[in-house]
């Protein structure tokens, strides 16, 4: 019973390159969230997606960042033209959408992708 | 708005000591509350949760009670072990578009337990 999968676990990019982070939710979960954790800080919400739909992206920077969750395949968080300030751990979480409504609020996290921008 | 405030760390304890990590929140309505734990180099694991006032969440010897009157959700454990050394995050569930929710996290509290 696989949990949330993320890859790569570590990613090194030079300034100006693109970073692509992948997330496969838990089996049976169709809702994906992306969070960013800066060093020594808590996680900050970025975006919430369902299959083929962005539901809320209020936490996403307006430029260079985008996310998708296609009908087939993993969710992708894409960062174009990375800068040093993008260095952080990026976590994906998933939740079910069946059962009692309060169960939907519990999110299950992947191991994260640690992005280092040189 | 919605926010979570945790006591600052690090918290350093000897094995078998009593643990309290304070967490208070500000929210509209009555959100669900969570404690997550993060071990070094890993993702967050759900430790426990409570969905309404006076609920007590518990797991692996950890407990937290949802206190509406004090807007608190303090984490406690009667006897900590070295293996409990980690960063602990308090979080609440806040509404976003379309009736869905996101988690709002506190800054985290690092716990170090020594033999």
Short mmCIF file of N, CA and C in Angstrom, two decimals, chain A residues 6-117:
data_model
loop_
_atom_site.label_atom_id
_atom_site.label_comp_id
_atom_site.label_asym_id
_atom_site.label_seq_id
_atom_site.Cartn_x
_atom_site.Cartn_y
_atom_site.Cartn_z
N UNK A 6 7.17 10.95 -4.28
CA UNK A 6 7.72 12.16 -4.89
C UNK A 6 9.09 11.85 -5.48
N UNK A 7 9.35 12.44 -6.62
CA UNK A 7 10.70 12.35 -7.16
C UNK A 7 11.01 13.57 -8.01
N UNK A 8 12.28 13.93 -8.06
CA UNK A 8 13.38 13.29 -7.34
C UNK A 8 13.36 13.68 -5.86
N UNK A 9 14.12 13.01 -5.04
CA UNK A 9 14.21 13.39 -3.62
C UNK A 9 15.11 14.61 -3.45
N UNK A 10 16.10 14.70 -4.28
CA UNK A 10 17.02 15.85 -4.25
C UNK A 10 17.23 16.33 -5.68
N UNK A 11 17.26 17.65 -5.83
CA UNK A 11 17.41 18.24 -7.16
C UNK A 11 18.30 19.46 -7.04
N UNK A 12 19.35 19.49 -7.85
CA UNK A 12 20.26 20.63 -7.87
C UNK A 12 20.13 21.31 -9.23
N UNK A 13 19.91 22.60 -9.21
CA UNK A 13 19.80 23.38 -10.43
C UNK A 13 20.64 24.64 -10.31
N UNK A 14 21.10 25.12 -11.45
CA UNK A 14 21.79 26.41 -11.49
C UNK A 14 20.75 27.49 -11.78
N UNK A 15 21.05 28.68 -11.35
CA UNK A 15 20.15 29.81 -11.59
C UNK A 15 19.77 29.89 -13.07
N UNK A 16 18.49 30.07 -13.33
CA UNK A 16 18.01 30.19 -14.70
C UNK A 16 17.50 28.90 -15.31
N UNK A 17 17.82 27.77 -14.68
CA UNK A 17 17.34 26.49 -15.21
C UNK A 17 15.90 26.24 -14.75
N UNK A 18 15.34 25.15 -15.27
CA UNK A 18 13.99 24.77 -14.89
C UNK A 18 14.05 23.59 -13.91
N UNK A 19 13.10 23.58 -12.98
CA UNK A 19 12.97 22.46 -12.06
C UNK A 19 11.58 21.84 -12.24
N UNK A 20 11.55 20.51 -12.34
CA UNK A 20 10.28 19.78 -12.44
C UNK A 20 10.21 18.79 -11.30
N UNK A 21 9.17 18.92 -10.49
CA UNK A 21 8.99 18.07 -9.33
C UNK A 21 7.73 17.23 -9.55
N UNK A 22 7.82 15.94 -9.26
CA UNK A 22 6.71 15.03 -9.54
C UNK A 22 6.12 14.46 -8.28
N UNK A 23 4.81 14.22 -8.32
CA UNK A 23 4.10 13.69 -7.17
C UNK A 23 3.03 12.72 -7.61
N UNK A 24 3.05 11.51 -7.07
CA UNK A 24 1.99 10.54 -7.30
C UNK A 24 1.24 10.36 -5.99
N UNK A 25 -0.06 10.66 -5.96
CA UNK A 25 -0.82 10.55 -4.71
C UNK A 25 -0.99 9.10 -4.28
N UNK A 26 -1.47 8.93 -3.06
CA UNK A 26 -1.79 7.60 -2.56
C UNK A 26 -2.87 6.99 -3.44
N UNK A 27 -2.87 5.69 -3.51
CA UNK A 27 -3.87 4.99 -4.30
C UNK A 27 -5.25 5.35 -3.78
N UNK A 28 -6.12 5.72 -4.70
CA UNK A 28 -7.49 6.07 -4.31
C UNK A 28 -7.68 7.52 -3.97
N UNK A 29 -6.60 8.30 -3.93
CA UNK A 29 -6.71 9.74 -3.65
C UNK A 29 -6.66 10.50 -4.97
N UNK A 30 -7.57 11.45 -5.11
CA UNK A 30 -7.61 12.21 -6.35
C UNK A 30 -7.36 13.70 -6.12
N UNK A 31 -6.88 14.03 -4.91
CA UNK A 31 -6.66 15.42 -4.56
C UNK A 31 -5.22 15.60 -4.14
N UNK A 32 -4.56 16.58 -4.73
CA UNK A 32 -3.13 16.81 -4.49
C UNK A 32 -2.90 18.24 -4.04
N UNK A 33 -2.05 18.38 -3.06
CA UNK A 33 -1.65 19.70 -2.54
C UNK A 33 -0.12 19.80 -2.63
N UNK A 34 0.34 20.99 -2.92
CA UNK A 34 1.78 21.27 -2.87
C UNK A 34 2.04 22.31 -1.79
N UNK A 35 3.09 22.04 -0.99
CA UNK A 35 3.52 22.96 0.06
C UNK A 35 5.03 23.20 -0.10
N UNK A 36 5.46 24.37 0.37
CA UNK A 36 6.89 24.68 0.35
C UNK A 36 7.36 24.92 1.78
N UNK A 37 8.52 24.38 2.09
CA UNK A 37 9.11 24.57 3.42
C UNK A 37 10.47 25.22 3.26
N UNK A 38 10.56 26.47 3.68
CA UNK A 38 11.85 27.15 3.68
C UNK A 38 12.62 26.69 4.92
N UNK A 39 13.95 26.81 4.90
CA UNK A 39 14.76 26.33 6.03
C UNK A 39 14.27 26.89 7.36
N UNK A 40 14.14 26.01 8.33
CA UNK A 40 13.75 26.37 9.70
C UNK A 40 12.37 27.01 9.77
N UNK A 41 11.52 26.74 8.82
CA UNK A 41 10.16 27.30 8.84
C UNK A 41 9.13 26.19 8.68
N UNK A 42 7.88 26.53 8.92
CA UNK A 42 6.79 25.59 8.68
C UNK A 42 6.45 25.53 7.21
N UNK A 43 5.52 24.66 6.88
CA UNK A 43 5.10 24.50 5.50
C UNK A 43 4.09 25.58 5.13
N UNK A 44 4.21 26.05 3.89
CA UNK A 44 3.27 27.06 3.37
C UNK A 44 2.54 26.48 2.16
N UNK A 45 1.23 26.59 2.17
CA UNK A 45 0.40 26.10 1.08
C UNK A 45 0.71 26.83 -0.22
N UNK A 46 0.78 26.07 -1.30
CA UNK A 46 0.99 26.67 -2.62
C UNK A 46 -0.23 26.50 -3.51
N UNK A 47 -0.65 25.24 -3.72
CA UNK A 47 -1.69 24.99 -4.71
C UNK A 47 -2.41 23.68 -4.38
N UNK A 48 -3.69 23.64 -4.81
CA UNK A 48 -4.52 22.45 -4.61
C UNK A 48 -5.09 22.07 -5.96
N UNK A 49 -4.93 20.80 -6.33
CA UNK A 49 -5.38 20.34 -7.64
C UNK A 49 -6.20 19.05 -7.51
N UNK A 50 -7.14 18.94 -8.41
CA UNK A 50 -7.79 17.67 -8.69
C UNK A 50 -7.39 17.28 -10.12
N UNK A 51 -7.74 16.11 -10.53
CA UNK A 51 -7.39 15.66 -11.88
C UNK A 51 -7.85 16.70 -12.91
N UNK A 52 -6.91 17.22 -13.68
CA UNK A 52 -7.15 18.17 -14.78
C UNK A 52 -7.70 19.51 -14.31
N UNK A 53 -7.69 19.79 -13.03
CA UNK A 53 -8.22 21.06 -12.54
C UNK A 53 -7.35 21.65 -11.44
N UNK A 54 -7.09 22.94 -11.55
CA UNK A 54 -6.49 23.68 -10.44
C UNK A 54 -7.63 24.29 -9.65
N UNK A 55 -7.75 23.90 -8.38
CA UNK A 55 -8.86 24.36 -7.57
C UNK A 55 -8.51 25.67 -6.86
N UNK A 56 -7.31 25.74 -6.31
CA UNK A 56 -6.89 26.94 -5.60
C UNK A 56 -5.38 27.08 -5.71
N UNK A 57 -4.94 28.18 -6.23
CA UNK A 57 -3.49 28.43 -6.36
C UNK A 57 -3.12 29.73 -5.67
N UNK A 58 -3.83 30.04 -4.61
CA UNK A 58 -3.62 31.31 -3.93
C UNK A 58 -2.25 31.43 -3.28
N UNK A 59 -1.56 30.32 -3.06
CA UNK A 59 -0.24 30.37 -2.44
C UNK A 59 0.91 30.29 -3.43
N UNK A 60 0.60 30.25 -4.70
CA UNK A 60 1.64 30.13 -5.72
C UNK A 60 2.19 31.51 -6.07
N UNK A 61 3.50 31.65 -6.16
CA UNK A 61 4.04 32.90 -6.71
C UNK A 61 3.46 33.14 -8.11
N UNK A 62 3.25 34.41 -8.43
CA UNK A 62 2.54 34.73 -9.68
C UNK A 62 3.37 34.43 -10.91
N UNK A 63 4.66 34.44 -10.77
CA UNK A 63 5.53 34.22 -11.92
C UNK A 63 6.40 33.00 -11.71
N UNK A 64 6.74 32.35 -12.78
CA UNK A 64 7.71 31.25 -12.86
C UNK A 64 7.21 29.92 -12.32
N UNK A 65 6.17 29.92 -11.51
CA UNK A 65 5.67 28.67 -10.91
C UNK A 65 4.37 28.25 -11.60
N UNK A 66 4.27 26.94 -11.86
CA UNK A 66 3.02 26.40 -12.39
C UNK A 66 2.86 24.97 -11.90
N UNK A 67 1.62 24.49 -11.91
CA UNK A 67 1.34 23.14 -11.45
C UNK A 67 0.27 22.54 -12.33
N UNK A 68 0.34 21.22 -12.47
CA UNK A 68 -0.68 20.52 -13.23
C UNK A 68 -0.87 19.13 -12.63
N UNK A 69 -2.02 18.57 -12.91
CA UNK A 69 -2.34 17.21 -12.48
C UNK A 69 -3.15 16.59 -13.61
N UNK A 70 -2.45 16.00 -14.59
CA UNK A 70 -3.15 15.51 -15.78
C UNK A 70 -4.00 14.28 -15.48
N UNK A 71 -4.82 13.96 -16.45
CA UNK A 71 -5.71 12.80 -16.30
C UNK A 71 -4.89 11.53 -16.05
N UNK A 72 -3.80 11.40 -16.74
CA UNK A 72 -2.90 10.26 -16.55
C UNK A 72 -1.55 10.77 -16.07
N UNK A 73 -0.97 10.08 -15.11
CA UNK A 73 0.36 10.44 -14.67
C UNK A 73 0.37 11.29 -13.42
N UNK A 74 1.58 11.62 -12.96
CA UNK A 74 1.70 12.34 -11.69
C UNK A 74 1.38 13.81 -11.80
N UNK A 75 1.24 14.44 -10.66
CA UNK A 75 1.16 15.90 -10.62
C UNK A 75 2.58 16.46 -10.78
N UNK A 76 2.67 17.58 -11.46
CA UNK A 76 3.96 18.21 -11.71
C UNK A 76 3.94 19.63 -11.17
N UNK A 77 4.96 19.98 -10.39
CA UNK A 77 5.20 21.37 -10.01
C UNK A 77 6.42 21.83 -10.80
N UNK A 78 6.25 22.88 -11.56
CA UNK A 78 7.29 23.35 -12.46
C UNK A 78 7.73 24.74 -12.04
N UNK A 79 9.04 24.91 -11.92
CA UNK A 79 9.59 26.21 -11.58
C UNK A 79 10.54 26.61 -12.72
N UNK A 80 10.19 27.67 -13.40
CA UNK A 80 11.04 28.13 -14.50
C UNK A 80 12.05 29.16 -14.00
N UNK A 81 13.20 29.20 -14.65
CA UNK A 81 14.22 30.21 -14.36
C UNK A 81 14.45 30.33 -12.86
N UNK A 82 14.87 29.24 -12.26
CA UNK A 82 15.01 29.20 -10.80
C UNK A 82 16.01 30.24 -10.32
N UNK A 83 15.74 30.72 -9.10
CA UNK A 83 16.64 31.65 -8.40
C UNK A 83 17.00 31.02 -7.07
N UNK A 84 18.02 31.60 -6.41
CA UNK A 84 18.51 31.00 -5.16
C UNK A 84 17.40 30.94 -4.11
N UNK A 85 16.50 31.92 -4.12
CA UNK A 85 15.41 31.95 -3.14
C UNK A 85 14.40 30.82 -3.31
N UNK A 86 14.49 30.08 -4.42
CA UNK A 86 13.59 28.94 -4.61
C UNK A 86 14.10 27.71 -3.87
N UNK A 87 15.31 27.75 -3.36
CA UNK A 87 15.87 26.62 -2.61
C UNK A 87 14.99 26.35 -1.39
N UNK A 88 14.47 25.15 -1.33
CA UNK A 88 13.53 24.79 -0.27
C UNK A 88 13.19 23.31 -0.42
N UNK A 89 12.42 22.82 0.54
CA UNK A 89 11.84 21.48 0.41
C UNK A 89 10.40 21.65 -0.07
N UNK A 90 10.04 20.90 -1.09
CA UNK A 90 8.69 20.98 -1.66
C UNK A 90 7.99 19.66 -1.36
N UNK A 91 6.88 19.77 -0.66
CA UNK A 91 6.14 18.59 -0.25
C UNK A 91 4.81 18.52 -0.98
N UNK A 92 4.47 17.31 -1.34
CA UNK A 92 3.18 17.01 -1.93
C UNK A 92 2.37 16.24 -0.89
N UNK A 93 1.09 16.49 -0.86
CA UNK A 93 0.19 15.74 0.01
C UNK A 93 -1.04 15.34 -0.78
N UNK A 94 -1.70 14.28 -0.36
CA UNK A 94 -2.94 13.88 -1.02
C UNK A 94 -4.00 13.57 0.03
N UNK A 95 -5.23 13.63 -0.40
CA UNK A 95 -6.33 13.30 0.50
C UNK A 95 -7.41 12.59 -0.29
N UNK A 96 -8.22 11.81 0.42
CA UNK A 96 -9.33 11.13 -0.26
C UNK A 96 -10.50 12.09 -0.42
N UNK A 97 -11.45 11.71 -1.18
CA UNK A 97 -12.66 12.52 -1.29
C UNK A 97 -13.87 11.63 -1.14
N UNK A 98 -13.74 10.63 -0.30
CA UNK A 98 -14.88 9.76 -0.02
C UNK A 98 -14.98 9.59 1.49
N UNK A 99 -16.12 9.16 1.93
CA UNK A 99 -16.28 8.96 3.36
C UNK A 99 -16.75 10.23 4.06
N UNK A 100 -16.77 10.21 5.40
CA UNK A 100 -17.23 11.38 6.16
C UNK A 100 -16.41 12.60 5.80
N UNK A 101 -17.08 13.75 5.75
CA UNK A 101 -16.43 14.95 5.23
C UNK A 101 -15.18 15.32 6.01
N UNK A 102 -15.16 15.09 7.31
CA UNK A 102 -13.98 15.48 8.07
C UNK A 102 -12.76 14.64 7.69
N UNK A 103 -12.97 13.47 7.13
CA UNK A 103 -11.83 12.66 6.68
C UNK A 103 -11.10 13.32 5.53
N UNK A 104 -11.83 14.15 4.75
CA UNK A 104 -11.21 14.78 3.60
C UNK A 104 -10.12 15.74 4.03
N UNK A 105 -10.20 16.22 5.28
CA UNK A 105 -9.25 17.23 5.72
C UNK A 105 -7.88 16.66 6.05
N UNK A 106 -7.80 15.37 6.27
CA UNK A 106 -6.52 14.76 6.62
C UNK A 106 -5.70 14.61 5.36
N UNK A 107 -4.51 15.14 5.39
CA UNK A 107 -3.62 15.07 4.24
C UNK A 107 -2.42 14.19 4.57
N UNK A 108 -2.01 13.41 3.60
CA UNK A 108 -0.90 12.47 3.76
C UNK A 108 0.24 12.95 2.88
N UNK A 109 1.40 13.09 3.50
CA UNK A 109 2.52 13.74 2.85
C UNK A 109 3.52 12.76 2.26
N UNK A 110 4.12 13.19 1.15
CA UNK A 110 5.25 12.48 0.58
C UNK A 110 6.54 12.87 1.27
N UNK A 111 7.66 12.24 0.86
CA UNK A 111 8.95 12.51 1.51
C UNK A 111 9.57 13.84 1.12
N UNK A 112 9.03 14.49 0.09
CA UNK A 112 9.53 15.80 -0.29
C UNK A 112 10.63 15.75 -1.34
N UNK A 113 10.76 16.87 -2.04
CA UNK A 113 11.89 17.09 -2.95
C UNK A 113 12.65 18.29 -2.41
N UNK A 114 13.94 18.08 -2.17
CA UNK A 114 14.77 19.17 -1.69
C UNK A 114 15.51 19.79 -2.85
N UNK A 115 15.12 21.00 -3.17
CA UNK A 115 15.67 21.74 -4.30
C UNK A 115 16.77 22.67 -3.82
N UNK A 116 17.92 22.56 -4.46
CA UNK A 116 19.03 23.45 -4.17
C UNK A 116 19.39 24.19 -5.45
N UNK A 117 19.35 25.50 -5.39
CA UNK A 117 19.70 26.32 -6.55
C UNK A 117 21.06 26.96 -6.31
#
